[in-house]
Amino acid sequence: MAPANYGNCPVLASKLPPRAGIGLKPQHFRDVLETRPDVGFFEVHAENYMVSGGPFHHFLGRIRELYPLSLHGVGLNIGGAEPLDEAHLARLAQLIERYEPASFSEHLAWSSHGGVFYNDLLPIAYDQSALERVCRHVDVVQERLGRTMLLENPSTYVEFSSSSMSEAAFLTEVVRRTGCGLLLDINNAHVSCVNHGRDAVSYISSLPLEAVGELHLAGFTRDTDASGAPLLIDSHDAPVDAVVWELFGGVVTKLGPLPTLLERDNNIPVLPFLLAEARRAESLMAVGGDCRGESVRGLEQVP
């Protein structure tokens, strides 16, 4: 199937190189410094570095001298009902000033309420009230940090019956109102669409692709829900699945090479395995979608 024709679709400028990167994990600190692998960038979770010193900062500082850095937040509570945590935002601003990352991103989700912090990124209702709240929060973050942030599409397992717009329409409007960019997590798109009985190709086609500044790829876990229907868990504990590679091929066939992170947060393998996945992503980018020279399922055009 031929890739979709989106027309002229300029990609949001990014300071990250249009290459594959991997998540920087403590068990790989020394290997990275000793071998200096040929990888486009490293990404770290901001909350793991919100202290003034220690071994994490020691190694990150040395590695930052050698590679571009993507900073990925998991605790800003962008979708939360309460105002943003000023202390958390201040720590984030200090971290960005310290390392000058090429990119900063966060999730379209909420993770705390009433002083209680949850170990998850939870879904929001896609309605007018939530839209105004999320846009207000994004504006506050971008003004405080003095930079454009990327907002990531979430992986979800339940959704609100009160939603009055689709997730893609919601993200499109947030991008339009705030000027933020989009972090397109292709694994999240697949996971959520399977869980809710939707088509990932159509979902991705409906997003504001002109605003994509970074892509994420990851693995998932297969399960079933109480009715026996397929349920995918965004576990980040396995290699990238074939269907996610296929979706990625369709995206880069149309948009061209983009900064692409290979996420792995659990069951972490040795560094060479992650580097091999990064090389596969770059092979797909280099030939416009398929490193084997065969056709891949493209993104279908949505009227």
PDB file of C-alpha atoms in Angstrom:
ATOM      1  CA  MET A   1       0.000   0.000   0.000  1.00  0.00           C
ATOM      2  CA  ALA A   2       1.400   3.400  -0.953  1.00  0.00           C
ATOM      3  CA  PRO A   3       2.112   5.987   1.751  1.00  0.00           C
ATOM      4  CA  ALA A   4      -0.448   8.712   2.269  1.00  0.00           C
ATOM      5  CA  ASN A   5      -0.105  12.025   0.498  1.00  0.00           C
ATOM      6  CA  TYR A   6      -0.381  14.774   3.103  1.00  0.00           C
ATOM      7  CA  GLY A   7       0.625  17.511   0.666  1.00  0.00           C
ATOM      8  CA  ASN A   8       3.498  19.784   1.628  1.00  0.00           C
ATOM      9  CA  CYS A   9       3.886  19.031   5.326  1.00  0.00           C
ATOM     10  CA  PRO A  10       6.812  20.977   6.849  1.00  0.00           C
ATOM     11  CA  VAL A  11       8.214  19.427  10.006  1.00  0.00           C
ATOM     12  CA  LEU A  12       8.733  21.502  13.132  1.00  0.00           C
ATOM     13  CA  ALA A  13      12.353  22.556  13.432  1.00  0.00           C
ATOM     14  CA  SER A  14      14.198  20.671  16.159  1.00  0.00           C
ATOM     15  CA  LYS A  15      17.623  21.174  17.625  1.00  0.00           C
ATOM     16  CA  LEU A  16      17.969  17.408  17.920  1.00  0.00           C
ATOM     17  CA  PRO A  17      19.645  15.812  14.897  1.00  0.00           C
ATOM     18  CA  PRO A  18      17.293  13.869  12.574  1.00  0.00           C
ATOM     19  CA  ARG A  19      18.744  10.602  13.800  1.00  0.00           C
ATOM     20  CA  ALA A  20      17.905   7.834  16.249  1.00  0.00           C
ATOM     21  CA  GLY A  21      18.644   8.232  19.950  1.00  0.00           C
ATOM     22  CA  ILE A  22      18.310   6.000  22.981  1.00  0.00           C
ATOM     23  CA  GLY A  23      17.353   6.477  26.602  1.00  0.00           C
ATOM     24  CA  LEU A  24      20.377   6.937  28.841  1.00  0.00           C
ATOM     25  CA  LYS A  25      20.309   4.382  31.662  1.00  0.00           C
ATOM     26  CA  PRO A  26      22.660   4.220  34.684  1.00  0.00           C
ATOM     27  CA  GLN A  27      23.839   0.704  33.805  1.00  0.00           C
ATOM     28  CA  HIS A  28      25.154   2.069  30.507  1.00  0.00           C
ATOM     29  CA  PHE A  29      26.912   5.212  31.792  1.00  0.00           C
ATOM     30  CA  ARG A  30      30.411   3.742  31.734  1.00  0.00           C
ATOM     31  CA  ASP A  31      29.906   1.856  28.472  1.00  0.00           C
ATOM     32  CA  VAL A  32      28.843   5.060  26.731  1.00  0.00           C
ATOM     33  CA  LEU A  33      31.879   6.964  27.946  1.00  0.00           C
ATOM     34  CA  GLU A  34      34.263   4.117  27.107  1.00  0.00           C
ATOM     35  CA  THR A  35      32.895   3.259  23.659  1.00  0.00           C
ATOM     36  CA  ARG A  36      31.342   6.577  22.530  1.00  0.00           C
ATOM     37  CA  PRO A  37      28.753   4.876  20.320  1.00  0.00           C
ATOM     38  CA  ASP A  38      27.580   6.409  17.065  1.00  0.00           C
ATOM     39  CA  VAL A  39      24.112   7.479  18.162  1.00  0.00           C
ATOM     40  CA  GLY A  40      22.236  10.695  17.454  1.00  0.00           C
ATOM     41  CA  PHE A  41      21.326  11.728  21.002  1.00  0.00           C
ATOM     42  CA  PHE A  42      20.435  10.514  24.470  1.00  0.00           C
ATOM     43  CA  GLU A  43      17.247  11.136  26.416  1.00  0.00           C
ATOM     44  CA  VAL A  44      16.741  11.211  30.188  1.00  0.00           C
ATOM     45  CA  HIS A  45      13.707  11.650  32.406  1.00  0.00           C
ATOM     46  CA  ALA A  46      13.897  15.036  34.079  1.00  0.00           C
ATOM     47  CA  GLU A  47      12.617  13.817  37.440  1.00  0.00           C
ATOM     48  CA  ASN A  48      15.596  11.477  37.857  1.00  0.00           C
ATOM     49  CA  TYR A  49      17.938  14.477  37.906  1.00  0.00           C
ATOM     50  CA  MET A  50      16.102  16.962  40.129  1.00  0.00           C
ATOM     51  CA  VAL A  51      18.792  16.964  42.803  1.00  0.00           C
ATOM     52  CA  SER A  52      21.859  19.164  43.026  1.00  0.00           C
ATOM     53  CA  GLY A  53      24.550  16.491  42.791  1.00  0.00           C
ATOM     54  CA  GLY A  54      25.409  12.818  42.891  1.00  0.00           C
ATOM     55  CA  PRO A  55      26.641  10.173  40.435  1.00  0.00           C
ATOM     56  CA  PHE A  56      23.785  10.648  37.959  1.00  0.00           C
ATOM     57  CA  HIS A  57      24.814  14.269  37.417  1.00  0.00           C
ATOM     58  CA  HIS A  58      28.480  13.323  37.252  1.00  0.00           C
ATOM     59  CA  PHE A  59      27.901  10.953  34.337  1.00  0.00           C
ATOM     60  CA  LEU A  60      25.225  13.003  32.602  1.00  0.00           C
ATOM     61  CA  GLY A  61      27.499  16.044  32.611  1.00  0.00           C
ATOM     62  CA  ARG A  62      30.291  14.103  30.923  1.00  0.00           C
ATOM     63  CA  ILE A  63      27.969  12.492  28.379  1.00  0.00           C
ATOM     64  CA  ARG A  64      26.262  15.813  27.633  1.00  0.00           C
ATOM     65  CA  GLU A  65      29.649  17.145  26.503  1.00  0.00           C
ATOM     66  CA  LEU A  66      29.664  14.473  23.781  1.00  0.00           C
ATOM     67  CA  TYR A  67      26.025  14.162  22.680  1.00  0.00           C
ATOM     68  CA  PRO A  68      22.858  16.239  22.239  1.00  0.00           C
ATOM     69  CA  LEU A  69      20.340  15.720  25.027  1.00  0.00           C
ATOM     70  CA  SER A  70      16.571  15.313  25.007  1.00  0.00           C
ATOM     71  CA  LEU A  71      14.886  16.001  28.364  1.00  0.00           C
ATOM     72  CA  HIS A  72      11.604  14.163  28.892  1.00  0.00           C
ATOM     73  CA  GLY A  73       9.297  15.068  31.774  1.00  0.00           C
ATOM     74  CA  VAL A  74       6.875  12.676  33.466  1.00  0.00           C
ATOM     75  CA  GLY A  75       5.670  14.728  36.438  1.00  0.00           C
ATOM     76  CA  LEU A  76       4.512  18.196  35.355  1.00  0.00           C
ATOM     77  CA  ASN A  77       0.845  17.155  35.488  1.00  0.00           C
ATOM     78  CA  ILE A  78      -0.019  19.079  32.313  1.00  0.00           C
ATOM     79  CA  GLY A  79      -3.526  17.627  32.232  1.00  0.00           C
ATOM     80  CA  GLY A  80      -4.199  17.995  35.952  1.00  0.00           C
ATOM     81  CA  ALA A  81      -7.108  19.954  37.376  1.00  0.00           C
ATOM     82  CA  GLU A  82      -4.869  21.979  39.709  1.00  0.00           C
ATOM     83  CA  PRO A  83      -2.350  24.728  38.895  1.00  0.00           C
ATOM     84  CA  LEU A  84       1.122  23.529  38.005  1.00  0.00           C
ATOM     85  CA  ASP A  85       3.487  22.819  40.896  1.00  0.00           C
ATOM     86  CA  GLU A  86       5.736  25.888  40.998  1.00  0.00           C
ATOM     87  CA  ALA A  87       8.496  24.109  42.904  1.00  0.00           C
ATOM     88  CA  HIS A  88       8.586  21.307  40.340  1.00  0.00           C
ATOM     89  CA  LEU A  89       8.623  23.810  37.503  1.00  0.00           C
ATOM     90  CA  ALA A  90      11.484  25.710  39.149  1.00  0.00           C
ATOM     91  CA  ARG A  91      13.545  22.517  39.470  1.00  0.00           C
ATOM     92  CA  LEU A  92      12.850  21.760  35.824  1.00  0.00           C
ATOM     93  CA  ALA A  93      13.967  25.247  34.781  1.00  0.00           C
ATOM     94  CA  GLN A  94      17.217  24.815  36.744  1.00  0.00           C
ATOM     95  CA  LEU A  95      17.846  21.477  35.082  1.00  0.00           C
ATOM     96  CA  ILE A  96      17.304  22.936  31.622  1.00  0.00           C
ATOM     97  CA  GLU A  97      19.627  25.837  32.396  1.00  0.00           C
ATOM     98  CA  ARG A  98      22.269  23.381  33.618  1.00  0.00           C
ATOM     99  CA  TYR A  99      22.263  21.026  30.622  1.00  0.00           C
ATOM    100  CA  GLU A 100      20.746  23.107  27.795  1.00  0.00           C
ATOM    101  CA  PRO A 101      18.932  20.146  26.216  1.00  0.00           C
ATOM    102  CA  ALA A 102      18.087  20.299  22.543  1.00  0.00           C
ATOM    103  CA  SER A 103      14.496  19.294  23.298  1.00  0.00           C
ATOM    104  CA  PHE A 104      12.054  19.216  26.199  1.00  0.00           C
ATOM    105  CA  SER A 105       8.849  17.193  26.153  1.00  0.00           C
ATOM    106  CA  GLU A 106       5.984  16.198  28.448  1.00  0.00           C
ATOM    107  CA  HIS A 107       2.821  14.092  28.306  1.00  0.00           C
ATOM    108  CA  LEU A 108      -0.791  14.943  27.661  1.00  0.00           C
ATOM    109  CA  ALA A 109      -1.823  13.363  30.958  1.00  0.00           C
ATOM    110  CA  TRP A 110      -2.236  13.973  34.669  1.00  0.00           C
ATOM    111  CA  SER A 111      -0.281  12.312  37.469  1.00  0.00           C
ATOM    112  CA  SER A 112      -1.108  14.078  40.735  1.00  0.00           C
ATOM    113  CA  HIS A 113      -4.098  15.559  42.556  1.00  0.00           C
ATOM    114  CA  GLY A 114      -4.660  16.976  46.014  1.00  0.00           C
ATOM    115  CA  GLY A 115      -1.023  16.486  46.956  1.00  0.00           C
ATOM    116  CA  VAL A 116      -1.098  12.783  46.009  1.00  0.00           C
ATOM    117  CA  PHE A 117       1.311  11.622  43.303  1.00  0.00           C
ATOM    118  CA  TYR A 118       0.380   8.595  41.218  1.00  0.00           C
ATOM    119  CA  ASN A 119       2.850   6.232  39.602  1.00  0.00           C
ATOM    120  CA  ASP A 120       1.130   6.529  36.238  1.00  0.00           C
ATOM    121  CA  LEU A 121       0.239   8.956  33.463  1.00  0.00           C
ATOM    122  CA  LEU A 122      -3.554   9.088  33.559  1.00  0.00           C
ATOM    123  CA  PRO A 123      -6.002  10.102  30.795  1.00  0.00           C
ATOM    124  CA  ILE A 124      -8.066  13.259  30.633  1.00  0.00           C
ATOM    125  CA  ALA A 125     -11.494  14.048  29.213  1.00  0.00           C
ATOM    126  CA  TYR A 126     -11.213  15.717  25.822  1.00  0.00           C
ATOM    127  CA  ASP A 127     -13.657  18.577  26.325  1.00  0.00           C
ATOM    128  CA  GLN A 128     -13.581  22.366  26.254  1.00  0.00           C
ATOM    129  CA  SER A 129     -12.747  22.740  29.929  1.00  0.00           C
ATOM    130  CA  ALA A 130      -9.766  20.399  29.659  1.00  0.00           C
ATOM    131  CA  LEU A 131      -8.627  22.108  26.470  1.00  0.00           C
ATOM    132  CA  GLU A 132      -8.507  25.501  28.138  1.00  0.00           C
ATOM    133  CA  ARG A 133      -6.718  24.055  31.172  1.00  0.00           C
ATOM    134  CA  VAL A 134      -4.084  22.190  29.150  1.00  0.00           C
ATOM    135  CA  CYS A 135      -3.426  25.207  26.946  1.00  0.00           C
ATOM    136  CA  ARG A 136      -3.042  27.393  30.035  1.00  0.00           C
ATOM    137  CA  HIS A 137      -0.563  24.929  31.528  1.00  0.00           C
ATOM    138  CA  VAL A 138       1.443  24.645  28.304  1.00  0.00           C
ATOM    139  CA  ASP A 139       1.605  28.441  28.081  1.00  0.00           C
ATOM    140  CA  VAL A 140       2.905  28.649  31.649  1.00  0.00           C
ATOM    141  CA  VAL A 141       5.589  26.028  30.992  1.00  0.00           C
ATOM    142  CA  GLN A 142       6.780  27.587  27.747  1.00  0.00           C
ATOM    143  CA  GLU A 143       6.913  31.074  29.264  1.00  0.00           C
ATOM    144  CA  ARG A 144       8.752  29.845  32.370  1.00  0.00           C
ATOM    145  CA  LEU A 145      11.279  27.801  30.388  1.00  0.00           C
ATOM    146  CA  GLY A 146      11.665  30.311  27.572  1.00  0.00           C
ATOM    147  CA  ARG A 147      11.360  27.610  24.930  1.00  0.00           C
ATOM    148  CA  THR A 148       8.869  25.616  22.904  1.00  0.00           C
ATOM    149  CA  MET A 149       7.958  22.277  24.438  1.00  0.00           C
ATOM    150  CA  LEU A 150       6.759  19.093  22.727  1.00  0.00           C
ATOM    151  CA  LEU A 151       3.541  17.466  23.959  1.00  0.00           C
ATOM    152  CA  GLU A 152       3.300  13.675  23.716  1.00  0.00           C
ATOM    153  CA  ASN A 153       0.199  11.714  22.760  1.00  0.00           C
ATOM    154  CA  PRO A 154      -0.609   9.316  25.622  1.00  0.00           C
ATOM    155  CA  SER A 155      -1.118   5.569  25.861  1.00  0.00           C
ATOM    156  CA  THR A 156      -4.542   4.936  27.411  1.00  0.00           C
ATOM    157  CA  TYR A 157      -6.579   1.999  28.666  1.00  0.00           C
ATOM    158  CA  VAL A 158      -9.838   3.772  29.519  1.00  0.00           C
ATOM    159  CA  GLU A 159     -11.438   6.927  28.192  1.00  0.00           C
ATOM    160  CA  PHE A 160     -14.111   9.371  29.313  1.00  0.00           C
ATOM    161  CA  SER A 161     -17.638   9.117  27.920  1.00  0.00           C
ATOM    162  CA  SER A 162     -17.917  12.874  28.501  1.00  0.00           C
ATOM    163  CA  SER A 163     -15.274  13.696  25.864  1.00  0.00           C
ATOM    164  CA  SER A 164     -16.654  15.982  23.168  1.00  0.00           C
ATOM    165  CA  MET A 165     -13.749  15.730  20.729  1.00  0.00           C
ATOM    166  CA  SER A 166     -11.260  13.137  19.582  1.00  0.00           C
ATOM    167  CA  GLU A 167      -7.755  12.939  20.979  1.00  0.00           C
ATOM    168  CA  ALA A 168      -6.295  13.978  17.622  1.00  0.00           C
ATOM    169  CA  ALA A 169      -8.613  17.000  17.413  1.00  0.00           C
ATOM    170  CA  PHE A 170      -7.722  17.931  20.991  1.00  0.00           C
ATOM    171  CA  LEU A 171      -3.977  17.780  20.308  1.00  0.00           C
ATOM    172  CA  THR A 172      -4.409  19.724  17.085  1.00  0.00           C
ATOM    173  CA  GLU A 173      -6.156  22.525  18.943  1.00  0.00           C
ATOM    174  CA  VAL A 174      -3.559  22.596  21.743  1.00  0.00           C
ATOM    175  CA  VAL A 175      -0.790  22.919  19.162  1.00  0.00           C
ATOM    176  CA  ARG A 176      -2.684  25.657  17.323  1.00  0.00           C
ATOM    177  CA  ARG A 177      -3.435  27.704  20.438  1.00  0.00           C
ATOM    178  CA  THR A 178      -0.082  27.405  22.243  1.00  0.00           C
ATOM    179  CA  GLY A 179       2.453  26.976  19.437  1.00  0.00           C
ATOM    180  CA  CYS A 180       3.881  23.896  21.154  1.00  0.00           C
ATOM    181  CA  GLY A 181       5.197  20.996  19.111  1.00  0.00           C
ATOM    182  CA  LEU A 182       4.076  17.383  19.024  1.00  0.00           C
ATOM    183  CA  LEU A 183       6.044  14.394  20.236  1.00  0.00           C
ATOM    184  CA  LEU A 184       4.481  11.575  18.226  1.00  0.00           C
ATOM    185  CA  ASP A 185       4.840   8.346  20.194  1.00  0.00           C
ATOM    186  CA  ILE A 186       4.041   5.714  17.591  1.00  0.00           C
ATOM    187  CA  ASN A 187       3.922   2.924  20.154  1.00  0.00           C
ATOM    188  CA  ASN A 188       1.412   4.899  22.223  1.00  0.00           C
ATOM    189  CA  ALA A 189      -0.706   5.417  19.109  1.00  0.00           C
ATOM    190  CA  HIS A 190      -0.782   1.691  18.400  1.00  0.00           C
ATOM    191  CA  VAL A 191      -1.414   0.711  22.032  1.00  0.00           C
ATOM    192  CA  SER A 192      -4.289   3.165  22.487  1.00  0.00           C
ATOM    193  CA  CYS A 193      -5.915   2.365  19.152  1.00  0.00           C
ATOM    194  CA  VAL A 194      -5.891  -1.380  19.814  1.00  0.00           C
ATOM    195  CA  ASN A 195      -7.279  -0.824  23.319  1.00  0.00           C
ATOM    196  CA  HIS A 196     -10.124   1.363  22.032  1.00  0.00           C
ATOM    197  CA  GLY A 197     -10.833  -0.486  18.792  1.00  0.00           C
ATOM    198  CA  ARG A 198      -9.549   2.194  16.436  1.00  0.00           C
ATOM    199  CA  ASP A 199      -7.159   2.299  13.492  1.00  0.00           C
ATOM    200  CA  ALA A 200      -3.697   3.675  14.255  1.00  0.00           C
ATOM    201  CA  VAL A 201      -3.083   4.745  10.641  1.00  0.00           C
ATOM    202  CA  SER A 202      -6.194   6.925  10.658  1.00  0.00           C
ATOM    203  CA  TYR A 203      -5.349   8.287  14.099  1.00  0.00           C
ATOM    204  CA  ILE A 204      -1.815   9.297  13.098  1.00  0.00           C
ATOM    205  CA  SER A 205      -3.116  10.803   9.854  1.00  0.00           C
ATOM    206  CA  SER A 206      -5.472  13.025  11.881  1.00  0.00           C
ATOM    207  CA  LEU A 207      -2.702  14.530  14.040  1.00  0.00           C
ATOM    208  CA  PRO A 208      -1.011  17.886  13.294  1.00  0.00           C
ATOM    209  CA  LEU A 209       1.966  16.206  11.626  1.00  0.00           C
ATOM    210  CA  GLU A 210       3.464  19.539  10.610  1.00  0.00           C
ATOM    211  CA  ALA A 211       4.183  20.084  14.322  1.00  0.00           C
ATOM    212  CA  VAL A 212       6.040  16.808  14.958  1.00  0.00           C
ATOM    213  CA  GLY A 213       9.459  17.512  16.447  1.00  0.00           C
ATOM    214  CA  GLU A 214      10.353  14.043  17.735  1.00  0.00           C
ATOM    215  CA  LEU A 215       9.195  10.431  17.462  1.00  0.00           C
ATOM    216  CA  HIS A 216       9.175   7.699  20.103  1.00  0.00           C
ATOM    217  CA  LEU A 217       9.351   3.949  19.501  1.00  0.00           C
ATOM    218  CA  ALA A 218       8.971   1.311  22.214  1.00  0.00           C
ATOM    219  CA  GLY A 219       7.771  -2.186  23.006  1.00  0.00           C
ATOM    220  CA  PHE A 220       4.534  -3.259  24.663  1.00  0.00           C
ATOM    221  CA  THR A 221       3.017  -6.227  26.485  1.00  0.00           C
ATOM    222  CA  ARG A 222       0.006  -8.176  25.194  1.00  0.00           C
ATOM    223  CA  ASP A 223      -2.849  -8.987  27.566  1.00  0.00           C
ATOM    224  CA  THR A 224      -6.635  -9.311  27.464  1.00  0.00           C
ATOM    225  CA  ASP A 225      -9.332  -7.391  29.277  1.00  0.00           C
ATOM    226  CA  ALA A 226     -12.229  -8.818  31.310  1.00  0.00           C
ATOM    227  CA  SER A 227     -14.241  -9.504  28.148  1.00  0.00           C
ATOM    228  CA  GLY A 228     -11.354 -11.292  26.448  1.00  0.00           C
ATOM    229  CA  ALA A 229     -10.614  -8.450  24.045  1.00  0.00           C
ATOM    230  CA  PRO A 230      -6.964  -7.552  23.263  1.00  0.00           C
ATOM    231  CA  LEU A 231      -5.357  -5.199  25.763  1.00  0.00           C
ATOM    232  CA  LEU A 232      -1.902  -3.746  25.144  1.00  0.00           C
ATOM    233  CA  ILE A 233       0.218  -2.361  27.991  1.00  0.00           C
ATOM    234  CA  ASP A 234       2.765   0.378  27.273  1.00  0.00           C
ATOM    235  CA  SER A 235       5.433  -1.444  29.274  1.00  0.00           C
ATOM    236  CA  HIS A 236       8.666  -0.318  27.557  1.00  0.00           C
ATOM    237  CA  ASP A 237      10.115  -3.701  28.431  1.00  0.00           C
ATOM    238  CA  ALA A 238      10.458  -5.380  25.033  1.00  0.00           C
ATOM    239  CA  PRO A 239      11.872  -4.752  21.554  1.00  0.00           C
ATOM    240  CA  VAL A 240       9.891  -2.549  19.191  1.00  0.00           C
ATOM    241  CA  ASP A 241       7.080  -4.627  17.693  1.00  0.00           C
ATOM    242  CA  ALA A 242       6.832  -5.284  13.953  1.00  0.00           C
ATOM    243  CA  VAL A 243       3.582  -3.338  13.629  1.00  0.00           C
ATOM    244  CA  VAL A 244       5.159  -0.284  15.297  1.00  0.00           C
ATOM    245  CA  TRP A 245       8.126  -0.483  12.902  1.00  0.00           C
ATOM    246  CA  GLU A 246       5.603  -0.601  10.053  1.00  0.00           C
ATOM    247  CA  LEU A 247       3.798   2.511  11.302  1.00  0.00           C
ATOM    248  CA  PHE A 248       7.156   4.252  11.768  1.00  0.00           C
ATOM    249  CA  GLY A 249       8.068   3.408   8.179  1.00  0.00           C
ATOM    250  CA  GLY A 250       4.914   5.096   6.946  1.00  0.00           C
ATOM    251  CA  VAL A 251       5.587   8.223   9.018  1.00  0.00           C
ATOM    252  CA  VAL A 252       9.185   8.718   7.903  1.00  0.00           C
ATOM    253  CA  THR A 253       8.312   7.888   4.293  1.00  0.00           C
ATOM    254  CA  LYS A 254       6.136  11.003   4.298  1.00  0.00           C
ATOM    255  CA  LEU A 255       7.836  13.322   6.765  1.00  0.00           C
ATOM    256  CA  GLY A 256      11.456  12.343   6.210  1.00  0.00           C
ATOM    257  CA  PRO A 257      14.079  11.727   8.905  1.00  0.00           C
ATOM    258  CA  LEU A 258      13.097  12.948  12.368  1.00  0.00           C
ATOM    259  CA  PRO A 259      14.730  12.691  15.811  1.00  0.00           C
ATOM    260  CA  THR A 260      13.579   9.243  16.942  1.00  0.00           C
ATOM    261  CA  LEU A 261      13.971   7.823  20.430  1.00  0.00           C
ATOM    262  CA  LEU A 262      14.111   4.104  21.167  1.00  0.00           C
ATOM    263  CA  GLU A 263      12.524   3.842  24.633  1.00  0.00           C
ATOM    264  CA  ARG A 264      13.391   1.044  27.016  1.00  0.00           C
ATOM    265  CA  ASP A 265      12.624   1.539  30.709  1.00  0.00           C
ATOM    266  CA  ASN A 266      12.201  -2.025  31.990  1.00  0.00           C
ATOM    267  CA  ASN A 267      13.962  -5.326  31.326  1.00  0.00           C
ATOM    268  CA  ILE A 268      16.822  -3.220  30.005  1.00  0.00           C
ATOM    269  CA  PRO A 269      19.206  -5.094  27.681  1.00  0.00           C
ATOM    270  CA  VAL A 270      22.899  -4.523  27.055  1.00  0.00           C
ATOM    271  CA  LEU A 271      23.844  -1.349  25.238  1.00  0.00           C
ATOM    272  CA  PRO A 272      24.634  -3.036  21.863  1.00  0.00           C
ATOM    273  CA  PHE A 273      21.042  -4.301  21.620  1.00  0.00           C
ATOM    274  CA  LEU A 274      19.661  -0.769  21.981  1.00  0.00           C
ATOM    275  CA  LEU A 275      22.179   0.540  19.488  1.00  0.00           C
ATOM    276  CA  ALA A 276      21.065  -2.112  17.005  1.00  0.00           C
ATOM    277  CA  GLU A 277      17.464  -0.895  17.297  1.00  0.00           C
ATOM    278  CA  ALA A 278      18.680   2.667  16.765  1.00  0.00           C
ATOM    279  CA  ARG A 279      20.524   1.576  13.614  1.00  0.00           C
ATOM    280  CA  ARG A 280      17.360  -0.093  12.330  1.00  0.00           C
ATOM    281  CA  ALA A 281      15.437   3.155  12.833  1.00  0.00           C
ATOM    282  CA  GLU A 282      18.095   5.097  10.937  1.00  0.00           C
ATOM    283  CA  SER A 283      18.017   2.548   8.122  1.00  0.00           C
ATOM    284  CA  LEU A 284      14.294   3.077   7.767  1.00  0.00           C
ATOM    285  CA  MET A 285      14.765   6.840   7.751  1.00  0.00           C
ATOM    286  CA  ALA A 286      17.545   6.625   5.179  1.00  0.00           C
ATOM    287  CA  VAL A 287      15.516   4.777   2.576  1.00  0.00           C
ATOM    288  CA  GLY A 288      12.181   6.395   3.287  1.00  0.00           C
ATOM    289  CA  GLY A 289      10.446   3.623   5.126  1.00  0.00           C
ATOM    290  CA  ASP A 290      11.890   0.143   4.626  1.00  0.00           C
ATOM    291  CA  CYS A 291      15.432  -1.008   5.339  1.00  0.00           C
ATOM    292  CA  ARG A 292      14.746  -4.294   3.493  1.00  0.00           C
ATOM    293  CA  GLY A 293      13.866  -2.564   0.227  1.00  0.00           C
ATOM    294  CA  GLU A 294      10.300  -3.878   0.398  1.00  0.00           C
ATOM    295  CA  SER A 295       7.086  -1.892   0.555  1.00  0.00           C
ATOM    296  CA  VAL A 296       5.578  -1.108   3.938  1.00  0.00           C
ATOM    297  CA  ARG A 297       2.086  -0.221   4.954  1.00  0.00           C
ATOM    298  CA  GLY A 298       1.818   3.519   4.464  1.00  0.00           C
ATOM    299  CA  LEU A 299      -0.351   6.062   6.198  1.00  0.00           C
ATOM    300  CA  GLU A 300      -3.691   6.370   4.471  1.00  0.00           C
ATOM    301  CA  GLN A 301      -4.980   9.808   3.705  1.00  0.00           C
ATOM    302  CA  VAL A 302      -7.908  10.974   5.783  1.00  0.00           C
ATOM    303  CA  PRO A 303     -10.228  13.463   4.020  1.00  0.00           C
TER     304      PRO A 303
END
